[in-house]
PDB file of C-alpha atoms in Angstrom:
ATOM      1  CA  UNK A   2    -100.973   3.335 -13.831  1.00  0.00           C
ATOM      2  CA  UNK A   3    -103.623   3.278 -16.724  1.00  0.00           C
ATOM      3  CA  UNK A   4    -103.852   5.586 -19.799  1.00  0.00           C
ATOM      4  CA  UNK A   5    -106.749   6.581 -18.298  1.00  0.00           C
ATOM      5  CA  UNK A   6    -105.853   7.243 -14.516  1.00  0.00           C
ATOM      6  CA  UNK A   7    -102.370   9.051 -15.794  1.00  0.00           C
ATOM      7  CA  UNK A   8    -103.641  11.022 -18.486  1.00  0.00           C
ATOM      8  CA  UNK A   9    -103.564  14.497 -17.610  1.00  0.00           C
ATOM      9  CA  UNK A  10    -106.956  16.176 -18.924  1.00  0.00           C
ATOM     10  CA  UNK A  11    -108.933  19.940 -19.626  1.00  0.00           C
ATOM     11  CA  UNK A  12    -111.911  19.906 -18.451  1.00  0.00           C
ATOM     12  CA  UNK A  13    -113.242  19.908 -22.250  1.00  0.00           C
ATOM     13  CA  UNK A  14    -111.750  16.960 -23.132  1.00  0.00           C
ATOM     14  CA  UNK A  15    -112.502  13.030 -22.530  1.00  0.00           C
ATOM     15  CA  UNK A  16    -109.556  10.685 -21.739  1.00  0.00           C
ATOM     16  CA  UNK A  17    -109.121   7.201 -23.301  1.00  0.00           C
ATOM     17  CA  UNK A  18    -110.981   5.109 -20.611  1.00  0.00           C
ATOM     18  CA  UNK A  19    -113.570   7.802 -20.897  1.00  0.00           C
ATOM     19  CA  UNK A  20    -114.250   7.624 -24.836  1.00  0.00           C
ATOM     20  CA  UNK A  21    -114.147   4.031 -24.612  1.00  0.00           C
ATOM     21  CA  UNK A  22    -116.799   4.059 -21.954  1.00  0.00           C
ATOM     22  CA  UNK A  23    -118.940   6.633 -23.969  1.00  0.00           C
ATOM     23  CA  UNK A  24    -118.339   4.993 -27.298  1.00  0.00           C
ATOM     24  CA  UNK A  25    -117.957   0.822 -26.557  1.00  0.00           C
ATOM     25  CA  UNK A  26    -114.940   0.829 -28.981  1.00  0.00           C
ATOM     26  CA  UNK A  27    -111.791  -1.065 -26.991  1.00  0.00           C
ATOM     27  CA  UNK A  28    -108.657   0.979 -25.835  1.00  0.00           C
ATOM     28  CA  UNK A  29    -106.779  -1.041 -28.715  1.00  0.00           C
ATOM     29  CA  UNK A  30    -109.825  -0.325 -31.293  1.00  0.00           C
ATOM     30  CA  UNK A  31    -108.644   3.516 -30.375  1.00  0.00           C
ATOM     31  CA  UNK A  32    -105.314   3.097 -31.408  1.00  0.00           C
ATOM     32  CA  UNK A  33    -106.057   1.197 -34.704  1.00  0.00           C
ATOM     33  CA  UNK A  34    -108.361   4.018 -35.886  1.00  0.00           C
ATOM     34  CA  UNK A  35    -106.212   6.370 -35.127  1.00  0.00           C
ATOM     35  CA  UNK A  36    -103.334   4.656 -36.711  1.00  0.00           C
ATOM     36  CA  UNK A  37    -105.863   4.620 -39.497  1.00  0.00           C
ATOM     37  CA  UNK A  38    -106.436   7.854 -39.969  1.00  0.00           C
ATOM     38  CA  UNK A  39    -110.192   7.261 -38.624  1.00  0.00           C
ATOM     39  CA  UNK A  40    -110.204   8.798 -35.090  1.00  0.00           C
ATOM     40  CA  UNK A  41    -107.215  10.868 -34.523  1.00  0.00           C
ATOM     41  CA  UNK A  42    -107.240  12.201 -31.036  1.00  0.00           C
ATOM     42  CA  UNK A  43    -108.107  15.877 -30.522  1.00  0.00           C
ATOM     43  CA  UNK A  44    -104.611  15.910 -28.516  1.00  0.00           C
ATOM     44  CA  UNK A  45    -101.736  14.006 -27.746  1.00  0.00           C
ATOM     45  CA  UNK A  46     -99.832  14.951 -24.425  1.00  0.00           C
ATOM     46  CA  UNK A  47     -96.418  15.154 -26.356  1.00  0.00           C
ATOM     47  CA  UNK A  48     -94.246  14.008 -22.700  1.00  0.00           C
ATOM     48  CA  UNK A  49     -96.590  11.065 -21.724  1.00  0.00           C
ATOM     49  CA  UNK A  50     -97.949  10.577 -25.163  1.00  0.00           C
ATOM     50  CA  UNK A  51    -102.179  10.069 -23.453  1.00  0.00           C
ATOM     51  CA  UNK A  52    -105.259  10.361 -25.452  1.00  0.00           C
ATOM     52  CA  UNK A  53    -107.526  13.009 -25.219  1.00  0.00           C
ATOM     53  CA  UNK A  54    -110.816  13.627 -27.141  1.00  0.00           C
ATOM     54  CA  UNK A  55    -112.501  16.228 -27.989  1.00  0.00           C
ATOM     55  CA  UNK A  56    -116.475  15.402 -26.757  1.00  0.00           C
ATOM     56  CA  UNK A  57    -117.855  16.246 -30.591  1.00  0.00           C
ATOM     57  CA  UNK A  58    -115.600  12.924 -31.519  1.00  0.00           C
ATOM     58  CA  UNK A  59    -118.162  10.649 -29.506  1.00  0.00           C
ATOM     59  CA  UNK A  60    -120.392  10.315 -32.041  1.00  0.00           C
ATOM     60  CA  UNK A  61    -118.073   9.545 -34.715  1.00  0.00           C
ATOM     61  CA  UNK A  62    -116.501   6.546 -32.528  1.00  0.00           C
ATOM     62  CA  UNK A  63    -120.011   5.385 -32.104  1.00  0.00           C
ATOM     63  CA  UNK A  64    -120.520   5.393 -35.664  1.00  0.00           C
ATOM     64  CA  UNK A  65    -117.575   3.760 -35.689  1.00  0.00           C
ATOM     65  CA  UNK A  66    -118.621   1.119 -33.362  1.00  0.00           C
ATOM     66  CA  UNK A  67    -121.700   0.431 -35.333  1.00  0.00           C
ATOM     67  CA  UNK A  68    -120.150  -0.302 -38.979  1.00  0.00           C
ATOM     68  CA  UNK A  69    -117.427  -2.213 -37.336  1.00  0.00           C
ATOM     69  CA  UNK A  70    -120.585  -4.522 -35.901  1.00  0.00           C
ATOM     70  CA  UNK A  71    -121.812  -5.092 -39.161  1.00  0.00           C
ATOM     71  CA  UNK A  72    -118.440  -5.669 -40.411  1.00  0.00           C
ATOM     72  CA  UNK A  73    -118.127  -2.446 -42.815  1.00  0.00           C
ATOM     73  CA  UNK A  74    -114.214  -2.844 -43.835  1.00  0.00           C
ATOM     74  CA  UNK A  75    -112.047  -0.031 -42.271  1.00  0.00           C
ATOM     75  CA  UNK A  76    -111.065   0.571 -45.883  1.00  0.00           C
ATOM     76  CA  UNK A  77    -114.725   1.991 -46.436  1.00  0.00           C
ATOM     77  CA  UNK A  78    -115.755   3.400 -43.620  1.00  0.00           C
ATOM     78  CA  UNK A  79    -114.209   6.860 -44.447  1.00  0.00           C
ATOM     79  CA  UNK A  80    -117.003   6.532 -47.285  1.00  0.00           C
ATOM     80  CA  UNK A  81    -119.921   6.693 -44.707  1.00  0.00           C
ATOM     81  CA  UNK A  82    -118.806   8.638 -42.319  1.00  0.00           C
ATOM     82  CA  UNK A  83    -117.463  11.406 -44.489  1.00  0.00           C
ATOM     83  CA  UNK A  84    -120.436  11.631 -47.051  1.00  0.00           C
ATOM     84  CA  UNK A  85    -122.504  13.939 -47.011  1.00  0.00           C
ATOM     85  CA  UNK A  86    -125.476  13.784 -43.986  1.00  0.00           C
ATOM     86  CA  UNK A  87    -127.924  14.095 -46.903  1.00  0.00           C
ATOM     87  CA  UNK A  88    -126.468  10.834 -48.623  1.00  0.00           C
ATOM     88  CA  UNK A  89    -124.949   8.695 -45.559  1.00  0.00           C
ATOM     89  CA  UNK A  90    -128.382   5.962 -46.168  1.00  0.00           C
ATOM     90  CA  UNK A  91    -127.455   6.038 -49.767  1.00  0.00           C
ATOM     91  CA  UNK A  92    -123.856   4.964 -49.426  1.00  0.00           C
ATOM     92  CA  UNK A  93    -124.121   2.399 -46.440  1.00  0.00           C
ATOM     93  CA  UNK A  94    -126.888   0.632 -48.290  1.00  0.00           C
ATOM     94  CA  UNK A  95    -125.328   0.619 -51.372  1.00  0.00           C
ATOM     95  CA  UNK A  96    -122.124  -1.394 -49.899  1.00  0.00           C
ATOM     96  CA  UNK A  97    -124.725  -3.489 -48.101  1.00  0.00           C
ATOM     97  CA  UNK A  98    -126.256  -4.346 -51.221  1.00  0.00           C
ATOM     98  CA  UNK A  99    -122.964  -4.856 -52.825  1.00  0.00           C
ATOM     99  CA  UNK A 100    -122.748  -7.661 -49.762  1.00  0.00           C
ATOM    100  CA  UNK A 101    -126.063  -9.344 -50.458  1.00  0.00           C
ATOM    101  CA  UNK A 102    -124.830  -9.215 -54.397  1.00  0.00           C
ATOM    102  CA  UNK A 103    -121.495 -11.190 -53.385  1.00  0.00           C
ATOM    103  CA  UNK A 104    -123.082 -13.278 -51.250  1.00  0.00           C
ATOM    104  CA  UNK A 105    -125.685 -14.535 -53.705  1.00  0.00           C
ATOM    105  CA  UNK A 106    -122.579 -15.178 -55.885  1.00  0.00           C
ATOM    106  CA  UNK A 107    -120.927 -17.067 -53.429  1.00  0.00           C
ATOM    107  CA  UNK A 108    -124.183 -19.518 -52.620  1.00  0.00           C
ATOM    108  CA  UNK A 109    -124.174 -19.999 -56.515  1.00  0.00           C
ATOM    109  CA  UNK A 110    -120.872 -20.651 -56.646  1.00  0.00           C
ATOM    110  CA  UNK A 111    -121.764 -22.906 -53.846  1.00  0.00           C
ATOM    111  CA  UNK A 112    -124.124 -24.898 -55.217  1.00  0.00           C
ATOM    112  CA  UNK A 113    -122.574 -25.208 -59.068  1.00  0.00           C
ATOM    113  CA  UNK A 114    -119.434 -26.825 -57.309  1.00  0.00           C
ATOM    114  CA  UNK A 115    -121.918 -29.827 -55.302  1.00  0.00           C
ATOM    115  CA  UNK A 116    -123.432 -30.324 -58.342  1.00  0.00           C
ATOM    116  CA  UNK A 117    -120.424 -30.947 -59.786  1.00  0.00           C
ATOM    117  CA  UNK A 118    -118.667 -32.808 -57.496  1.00  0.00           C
ATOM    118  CA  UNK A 119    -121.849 -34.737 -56.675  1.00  0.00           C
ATOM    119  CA  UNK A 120    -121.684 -36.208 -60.261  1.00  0.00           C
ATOM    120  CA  UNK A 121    -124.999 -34.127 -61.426  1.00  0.00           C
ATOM    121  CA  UNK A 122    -123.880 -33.329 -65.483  1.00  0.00           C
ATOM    122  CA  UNK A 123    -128.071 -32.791 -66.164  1.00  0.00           C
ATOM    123  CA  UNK A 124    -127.787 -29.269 -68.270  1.00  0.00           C
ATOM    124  CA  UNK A 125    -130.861 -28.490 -67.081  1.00  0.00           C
ATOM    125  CA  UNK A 126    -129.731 -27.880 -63.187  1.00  0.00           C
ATOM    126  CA  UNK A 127    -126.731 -25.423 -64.805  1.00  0.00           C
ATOM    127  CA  UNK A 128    -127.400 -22.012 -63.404  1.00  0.00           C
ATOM    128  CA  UNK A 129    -128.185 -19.383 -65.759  1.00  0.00           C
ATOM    129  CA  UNK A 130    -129.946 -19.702 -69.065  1.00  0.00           C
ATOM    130  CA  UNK A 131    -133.763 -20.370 -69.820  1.00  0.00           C
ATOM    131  CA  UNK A 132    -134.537 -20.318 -73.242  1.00  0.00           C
ATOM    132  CA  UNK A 133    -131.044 -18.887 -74.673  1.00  0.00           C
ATOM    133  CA  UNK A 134    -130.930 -19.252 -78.279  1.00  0.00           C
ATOM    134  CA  UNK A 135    -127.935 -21.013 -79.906  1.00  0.00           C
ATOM    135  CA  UNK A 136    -126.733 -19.135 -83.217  1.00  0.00           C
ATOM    136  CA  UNK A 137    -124.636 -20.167 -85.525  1.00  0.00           C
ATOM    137  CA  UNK A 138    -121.968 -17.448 -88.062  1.00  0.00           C
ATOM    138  CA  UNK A 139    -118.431 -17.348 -89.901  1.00  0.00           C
ATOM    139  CA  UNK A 140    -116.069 -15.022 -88.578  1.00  0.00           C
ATOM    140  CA  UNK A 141    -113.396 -14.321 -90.637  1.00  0.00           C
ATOM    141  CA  UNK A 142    -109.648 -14.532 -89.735  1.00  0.00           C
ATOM    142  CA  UNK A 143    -107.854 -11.699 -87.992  1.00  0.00           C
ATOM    143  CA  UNK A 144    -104.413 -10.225 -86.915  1.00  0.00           C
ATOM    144  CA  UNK A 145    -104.773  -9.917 -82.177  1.00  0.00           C
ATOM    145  CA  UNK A 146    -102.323  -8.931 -80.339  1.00  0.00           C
ATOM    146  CA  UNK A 147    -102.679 -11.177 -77.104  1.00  0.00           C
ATOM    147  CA  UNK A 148    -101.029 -11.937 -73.459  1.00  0.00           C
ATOM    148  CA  UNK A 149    -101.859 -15.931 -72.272  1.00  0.00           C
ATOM    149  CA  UNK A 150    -102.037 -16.394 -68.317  1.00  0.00           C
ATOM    150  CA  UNK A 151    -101.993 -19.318 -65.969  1.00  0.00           C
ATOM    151  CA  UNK A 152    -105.440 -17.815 -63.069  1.00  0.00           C
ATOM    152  CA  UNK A 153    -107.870 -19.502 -60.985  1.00  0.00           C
ATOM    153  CA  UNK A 154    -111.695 -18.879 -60.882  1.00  0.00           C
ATOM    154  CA  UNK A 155    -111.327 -16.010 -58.244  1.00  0.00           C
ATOM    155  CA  UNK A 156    -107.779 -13.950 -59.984  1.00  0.00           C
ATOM    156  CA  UNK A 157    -109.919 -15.057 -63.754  1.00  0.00           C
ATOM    157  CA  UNK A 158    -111.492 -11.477 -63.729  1.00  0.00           C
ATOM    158  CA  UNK A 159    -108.777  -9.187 -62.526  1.00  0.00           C
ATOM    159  CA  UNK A 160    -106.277 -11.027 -64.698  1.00  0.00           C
ATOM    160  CA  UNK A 161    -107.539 -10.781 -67.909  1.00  0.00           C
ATOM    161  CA  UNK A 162    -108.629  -7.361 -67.348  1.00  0.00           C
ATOM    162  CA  UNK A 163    -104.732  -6.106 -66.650  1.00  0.00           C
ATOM    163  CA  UNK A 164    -104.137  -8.303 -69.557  1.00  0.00           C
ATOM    164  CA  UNK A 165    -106.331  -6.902 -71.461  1.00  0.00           C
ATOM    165  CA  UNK A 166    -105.247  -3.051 -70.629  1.00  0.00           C
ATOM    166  CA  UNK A 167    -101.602  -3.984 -71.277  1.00  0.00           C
ATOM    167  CA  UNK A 168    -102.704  -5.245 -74.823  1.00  0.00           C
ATOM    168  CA  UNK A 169    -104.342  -1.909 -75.759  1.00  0.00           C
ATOM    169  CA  UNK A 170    -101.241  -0.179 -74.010  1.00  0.00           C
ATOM    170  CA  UNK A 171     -99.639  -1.532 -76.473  1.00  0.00           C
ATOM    171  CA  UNK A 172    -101.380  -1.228 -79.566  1.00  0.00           C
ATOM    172  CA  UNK A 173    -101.695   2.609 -78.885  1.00  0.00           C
ATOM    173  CA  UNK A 174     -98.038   3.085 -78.199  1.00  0.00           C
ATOM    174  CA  UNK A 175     -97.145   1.762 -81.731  1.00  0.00           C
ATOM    175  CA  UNK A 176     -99.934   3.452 -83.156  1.00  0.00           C
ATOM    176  CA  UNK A 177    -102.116   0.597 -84.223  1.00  0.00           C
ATOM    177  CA  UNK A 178    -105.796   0.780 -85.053  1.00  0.00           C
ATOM    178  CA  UNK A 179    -107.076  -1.780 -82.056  1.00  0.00           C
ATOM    179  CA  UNK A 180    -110.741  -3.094 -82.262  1.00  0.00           C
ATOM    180  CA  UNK A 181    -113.152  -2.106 -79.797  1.00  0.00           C
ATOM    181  CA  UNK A 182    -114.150  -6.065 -79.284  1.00  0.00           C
ATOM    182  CA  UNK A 183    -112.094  -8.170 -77.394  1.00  0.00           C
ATOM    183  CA  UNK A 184    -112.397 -11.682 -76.306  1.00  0.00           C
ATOM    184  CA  UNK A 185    -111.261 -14.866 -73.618  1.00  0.00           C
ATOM    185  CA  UNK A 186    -110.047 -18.174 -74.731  1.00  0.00           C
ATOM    186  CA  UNK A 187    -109.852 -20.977 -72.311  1.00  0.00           C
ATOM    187  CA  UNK A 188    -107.048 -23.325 -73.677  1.00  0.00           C
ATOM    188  CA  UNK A 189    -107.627 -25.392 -70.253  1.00  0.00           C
ATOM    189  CA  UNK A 190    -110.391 -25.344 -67.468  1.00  0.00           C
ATOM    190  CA  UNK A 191    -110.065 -22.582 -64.656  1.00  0.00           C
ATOM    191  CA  UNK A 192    -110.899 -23.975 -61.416  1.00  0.00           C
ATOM    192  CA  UNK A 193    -111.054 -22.791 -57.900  1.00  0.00           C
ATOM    193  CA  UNK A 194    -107.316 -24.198 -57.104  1.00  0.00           C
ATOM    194  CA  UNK A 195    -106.645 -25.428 -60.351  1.00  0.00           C
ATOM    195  CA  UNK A 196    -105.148 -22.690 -62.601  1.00  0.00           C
ATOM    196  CA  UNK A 197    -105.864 -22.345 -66.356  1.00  0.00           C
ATOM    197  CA  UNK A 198    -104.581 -21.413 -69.285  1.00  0.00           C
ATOM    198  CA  UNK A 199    -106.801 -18.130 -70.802  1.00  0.00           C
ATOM    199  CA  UNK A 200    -105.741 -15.684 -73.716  1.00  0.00           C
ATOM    200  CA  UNK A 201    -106.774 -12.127 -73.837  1.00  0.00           C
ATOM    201  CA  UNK A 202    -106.913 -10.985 -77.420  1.00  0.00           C
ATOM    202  CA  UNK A 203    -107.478  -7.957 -79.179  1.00  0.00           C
ATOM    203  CA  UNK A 204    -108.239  -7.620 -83.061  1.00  0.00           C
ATOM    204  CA  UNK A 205    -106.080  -4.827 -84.713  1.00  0.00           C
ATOM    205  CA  UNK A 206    -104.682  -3.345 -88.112  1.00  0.00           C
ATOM    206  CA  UNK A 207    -101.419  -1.816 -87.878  1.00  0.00           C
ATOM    207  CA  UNK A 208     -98.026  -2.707 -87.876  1.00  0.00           C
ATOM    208  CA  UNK A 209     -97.125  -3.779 -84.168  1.00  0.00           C
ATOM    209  CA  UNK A 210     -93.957  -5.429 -82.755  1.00  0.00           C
ATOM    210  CA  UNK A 211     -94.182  -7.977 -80.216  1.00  0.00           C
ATOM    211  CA  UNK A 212     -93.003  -7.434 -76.941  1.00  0.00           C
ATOM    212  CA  UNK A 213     -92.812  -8.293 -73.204  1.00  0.00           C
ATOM    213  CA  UNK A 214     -96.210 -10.621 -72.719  1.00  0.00           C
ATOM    214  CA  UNK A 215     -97.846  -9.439 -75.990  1.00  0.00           C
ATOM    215  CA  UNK A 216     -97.775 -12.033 -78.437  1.00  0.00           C
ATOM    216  CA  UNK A 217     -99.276 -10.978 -82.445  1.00  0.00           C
ATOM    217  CA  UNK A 218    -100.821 -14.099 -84.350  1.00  0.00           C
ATOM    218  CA  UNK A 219    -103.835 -14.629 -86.596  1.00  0.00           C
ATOM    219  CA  UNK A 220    -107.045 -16.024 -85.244  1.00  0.00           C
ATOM    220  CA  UNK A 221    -107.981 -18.193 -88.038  1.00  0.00           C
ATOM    221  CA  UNK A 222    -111.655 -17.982 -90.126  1.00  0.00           C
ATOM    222  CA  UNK A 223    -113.610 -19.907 -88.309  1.00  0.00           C
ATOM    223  CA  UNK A 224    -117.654 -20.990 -88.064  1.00  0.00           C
ATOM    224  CA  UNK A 225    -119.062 -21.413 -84.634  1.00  0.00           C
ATOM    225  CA  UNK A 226    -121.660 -21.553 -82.413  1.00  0.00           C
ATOM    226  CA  UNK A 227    -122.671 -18.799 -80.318  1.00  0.00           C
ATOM    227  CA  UNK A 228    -124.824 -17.513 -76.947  1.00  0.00           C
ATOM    228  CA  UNK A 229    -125.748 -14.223 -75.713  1.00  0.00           C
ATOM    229  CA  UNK A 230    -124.924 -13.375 -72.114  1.00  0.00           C
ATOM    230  CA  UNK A 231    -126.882 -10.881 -70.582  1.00  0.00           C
ATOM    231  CA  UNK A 232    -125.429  -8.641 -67.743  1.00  0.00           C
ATOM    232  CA  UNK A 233    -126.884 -10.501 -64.668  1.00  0.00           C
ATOM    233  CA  UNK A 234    -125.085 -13.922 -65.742  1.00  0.00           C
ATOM    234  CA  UNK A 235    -121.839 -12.464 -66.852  1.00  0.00           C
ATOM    235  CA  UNK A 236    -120.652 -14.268 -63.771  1.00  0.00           C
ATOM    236  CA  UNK A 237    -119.522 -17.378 -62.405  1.00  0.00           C
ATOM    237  CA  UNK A 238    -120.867 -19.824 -62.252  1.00  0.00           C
ATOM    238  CA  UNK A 239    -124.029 -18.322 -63.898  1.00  0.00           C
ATOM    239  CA  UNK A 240    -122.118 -18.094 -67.250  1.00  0.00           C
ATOM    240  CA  UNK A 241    -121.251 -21.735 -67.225  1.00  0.00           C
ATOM    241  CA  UNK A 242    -124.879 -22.943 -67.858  1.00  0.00           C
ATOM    242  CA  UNK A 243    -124.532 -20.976 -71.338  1.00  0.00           C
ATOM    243  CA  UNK A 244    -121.597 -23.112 -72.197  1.00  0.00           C
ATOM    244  CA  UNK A 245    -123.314 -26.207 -71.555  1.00  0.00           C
ATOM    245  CA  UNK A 246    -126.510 -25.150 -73.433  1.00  0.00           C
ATOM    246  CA  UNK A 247    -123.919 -24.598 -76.229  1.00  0.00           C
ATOM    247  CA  UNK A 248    -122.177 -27.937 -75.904  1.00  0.00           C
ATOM    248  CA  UNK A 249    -125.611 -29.836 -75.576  1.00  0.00           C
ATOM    249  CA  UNK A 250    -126.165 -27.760 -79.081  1.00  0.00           C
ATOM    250  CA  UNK A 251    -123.098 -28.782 -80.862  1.00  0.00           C
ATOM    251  CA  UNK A 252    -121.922 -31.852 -79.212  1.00  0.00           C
ATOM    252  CA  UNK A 253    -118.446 -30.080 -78.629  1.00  0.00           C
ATOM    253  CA  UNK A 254    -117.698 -31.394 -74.696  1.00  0.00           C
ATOM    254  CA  UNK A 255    -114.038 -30.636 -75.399  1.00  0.00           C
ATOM    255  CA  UNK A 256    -113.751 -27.811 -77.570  1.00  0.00           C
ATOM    256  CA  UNK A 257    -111.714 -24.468 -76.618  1.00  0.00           C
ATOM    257  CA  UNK A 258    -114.687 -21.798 -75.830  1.00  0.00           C
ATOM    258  CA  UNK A 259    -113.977 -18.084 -75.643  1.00  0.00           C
ATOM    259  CA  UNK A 260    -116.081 -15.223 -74.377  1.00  0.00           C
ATOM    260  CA  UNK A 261    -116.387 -12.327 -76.709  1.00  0.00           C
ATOM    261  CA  UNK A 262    -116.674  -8.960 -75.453  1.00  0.00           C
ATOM    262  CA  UNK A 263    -118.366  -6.719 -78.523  1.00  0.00           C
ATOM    263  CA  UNK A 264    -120.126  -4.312 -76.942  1.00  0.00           C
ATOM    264  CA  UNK A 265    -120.122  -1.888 -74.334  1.00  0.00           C
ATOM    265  CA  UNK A 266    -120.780  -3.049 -70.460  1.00  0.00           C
ATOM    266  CA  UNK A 267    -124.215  -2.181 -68.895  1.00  0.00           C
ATOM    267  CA  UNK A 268    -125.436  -2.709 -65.722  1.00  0.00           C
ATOM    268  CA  UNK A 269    -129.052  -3.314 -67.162  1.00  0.00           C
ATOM    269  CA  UNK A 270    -129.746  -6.918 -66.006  1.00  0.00           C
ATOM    270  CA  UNK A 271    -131.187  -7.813 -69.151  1.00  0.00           C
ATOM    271  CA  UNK A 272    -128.589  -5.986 -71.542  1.00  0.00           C
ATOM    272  CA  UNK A 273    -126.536  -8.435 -73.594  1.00  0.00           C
ATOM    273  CA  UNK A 274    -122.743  -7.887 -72.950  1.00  0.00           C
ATOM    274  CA  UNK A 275    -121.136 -11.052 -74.146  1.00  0.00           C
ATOM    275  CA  UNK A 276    -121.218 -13.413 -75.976  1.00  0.00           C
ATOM    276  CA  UNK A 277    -119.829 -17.176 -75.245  1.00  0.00           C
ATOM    277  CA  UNK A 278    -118.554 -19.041 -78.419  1.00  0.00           C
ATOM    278  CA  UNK A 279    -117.512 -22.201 -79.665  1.00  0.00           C
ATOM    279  CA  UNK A 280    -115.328 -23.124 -82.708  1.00  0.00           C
ATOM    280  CA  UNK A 281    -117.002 -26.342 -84.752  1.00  0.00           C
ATOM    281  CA  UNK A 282    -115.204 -25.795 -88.028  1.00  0.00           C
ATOM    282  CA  UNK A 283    -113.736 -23.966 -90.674  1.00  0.00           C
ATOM    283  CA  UNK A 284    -115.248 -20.982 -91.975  1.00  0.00           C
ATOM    284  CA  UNK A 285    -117.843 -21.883 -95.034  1.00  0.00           C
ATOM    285  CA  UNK A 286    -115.690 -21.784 -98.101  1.00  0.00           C
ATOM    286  CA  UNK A 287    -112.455 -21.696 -96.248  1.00  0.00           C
ATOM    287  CA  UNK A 288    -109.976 -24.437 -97.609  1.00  0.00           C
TER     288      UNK A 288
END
C-alpha cells in the first residue's frame, strides 16, 4: 500500500501523492524538505507516520519546485521564500547575479590557465590591467606579527583571512597597538592543486609574545615596486596581470610579491583596495 492510498486524510488536507501531483516535487523531494526544515507537513499521523498538507502549502512547494530548477541551493532558499513579498525579486536576483559574477570568474580562471599551459607568457594577453602605472617607494622596516600557510588558489582567500583574524586576535589580547594595513607574501606559487607557501602579516607596536601559529619578526626596509588594484580585479586570475605588468617593469620574474591591504574594502569597481608589490632592493640609504 502507498503513502498515498494508506494515508488517512480530513477533507482539508492533501496527502503525499496529492501534493506531489499539485506541486511536481517527488515523494523523496518531500521528505528532504521536510527533513530540511523547508516544507514541514501540516500533520503527521503519529501511528502510521503519513503526510498530510495543509492546501495553503501548495504554493510554497511550487516555489520550491521552481528554485530547485534553477538550481537555488537548499541552503538559500529559506532567503526567497521567507523575504518579504515586497523584496522576493530583489533577493532571487541578487543570488542570480552573484551566479553570473562566479561564473565570469570561473571562464577567467578558465582562460588564464590555457594560456598558461598553452605556453602564451605575452603580458599583454594577462587579464586585468590597461594602463596601470608602476610606482616606485621605500618602506621602512617594521615589527608583524604573522601566521605562514601551505593553500591552493581556491582555500587562498578563506585562509589568509582566518589567518589574518587570528593575528589581530592576538595582538588585541596582549594589548598591542596593531596597524590597520595588512599584507600577503607568496614565498612559493599557489596553484589550483599545487599548494603554496603565503604569510599573513600585520604591522604592530607593542610588546607581544609569540604563540600557537603567530610568529613576531621584522619586515626589513625595503624599496619596491608597486601597482594599484582596483576592486573589480582583486581577483584571480584578474590580479595576476598586475604582477606581470610589475615584473615586465622591474625585470624581477622570481622575486617574492606580496599584496598589501591599506585601505578599507569597497565594492566600487573602480576603488583602489590593494596594492601588489615587489621587493628590488634595500631601502635608499639603508646599509
Amino acid at each position: 500500500m502507498t503513502e498515498e492510498q494508506g494515508a488517512p486524510r480530513a477533507s482539508a488536507s492533501l496527502t503525499s501523492g496529492e501534493m506531489v501531483r499539485a506541486s511536481g516535487l517527488s515523494i523523496k523531494a518531500l521528505r528532504i524538505y521536510d527533513a530540511n526544515g523547508l516544507l514541514a507537513p501540516a500533520r503527521v499521523d503519529p501511528r502510521t507516520g503519513y503526510r498530510a498538507y495543509a492546501p495553503e502549502q501548495v504554493e510554497r512547494a511550487r516555489a520550491l519546485a521552481l528554485l530547485r530548477r534553477i538550481d537555488v541551493p537548499l541552503a538559500r532558499v529559506p532567503e526567497v521564500l521567507d523575504a518579504d513579498p515586497r523584496d522576493v525579486r530583489d533577493v532571487l536576483l541578487g543570488w542570480w547575479d552573484e551566479q553570473q559574477r562566479a561564473l565570469a570568474a570561473q571562464r577567467a580562471t578558465a582562460e588564464e590557465l590555457a594560456r598558461r599551459l598553452a605556453g602564451d607568457d605575452r603580458h599583454e594577453t594577462a587579464p586585468g590591467p590597461e594602463g596601470a602605472s608602476v610606482r616606485w617607494r621605500d618602506v621602512p622596516a617594521c615589527t608583524v606579527a604573522t601566521i605562514t600557510s601551505l593553500t591552493t588558489q581556491s582555500e587562498l582567500v578563506p585562509t589568509f583571512s582566518a589567518d589574518l583574524l587570528t593575528i589581530r586576535a592576538h595582538l588585541a589580547a596582549a594589548g598591542a597597538e596593531a596597524g590597520a594595513a595588512h599584507w600577503v607574501i607568496y614565498h612559493s606559487p599557489v596553484g589550483r592543486d599545487v599548494a603554496g607557501r603565503v604569510e599573513a602579516c600585520v604591522p604592530y607596536r607593542g610588546a607581544v609574545v609569540p604563540a600557537g601559529p603567530v610568529v613576531l619578526r621584522e619586515d626589513p626596509a625595503r624599496t619596491e615596486a608597486y601597482v594599484e588594484v582596483p576592486s573589480r580585479d582583486c581577483r584571480f586570475p584578474q590580479i595576476v596581470g598586475y604582477l606581470d605588468v610589475l615584473r615586465v617593469a622591474t625585470g624581477q620574474e622570481h622575486a617574492t610579491s606580496r599584496e598589501v591591504y591599506a585601505v578599507p574594502w569597497s565594492d566600487e569597481p573602480d576603488a583602489v583596495v590593494a596594492e601588489v608589490a615587489l621587493a628590488v632592493g634595500p631601502a635608499a640609504g639603508a646599509h
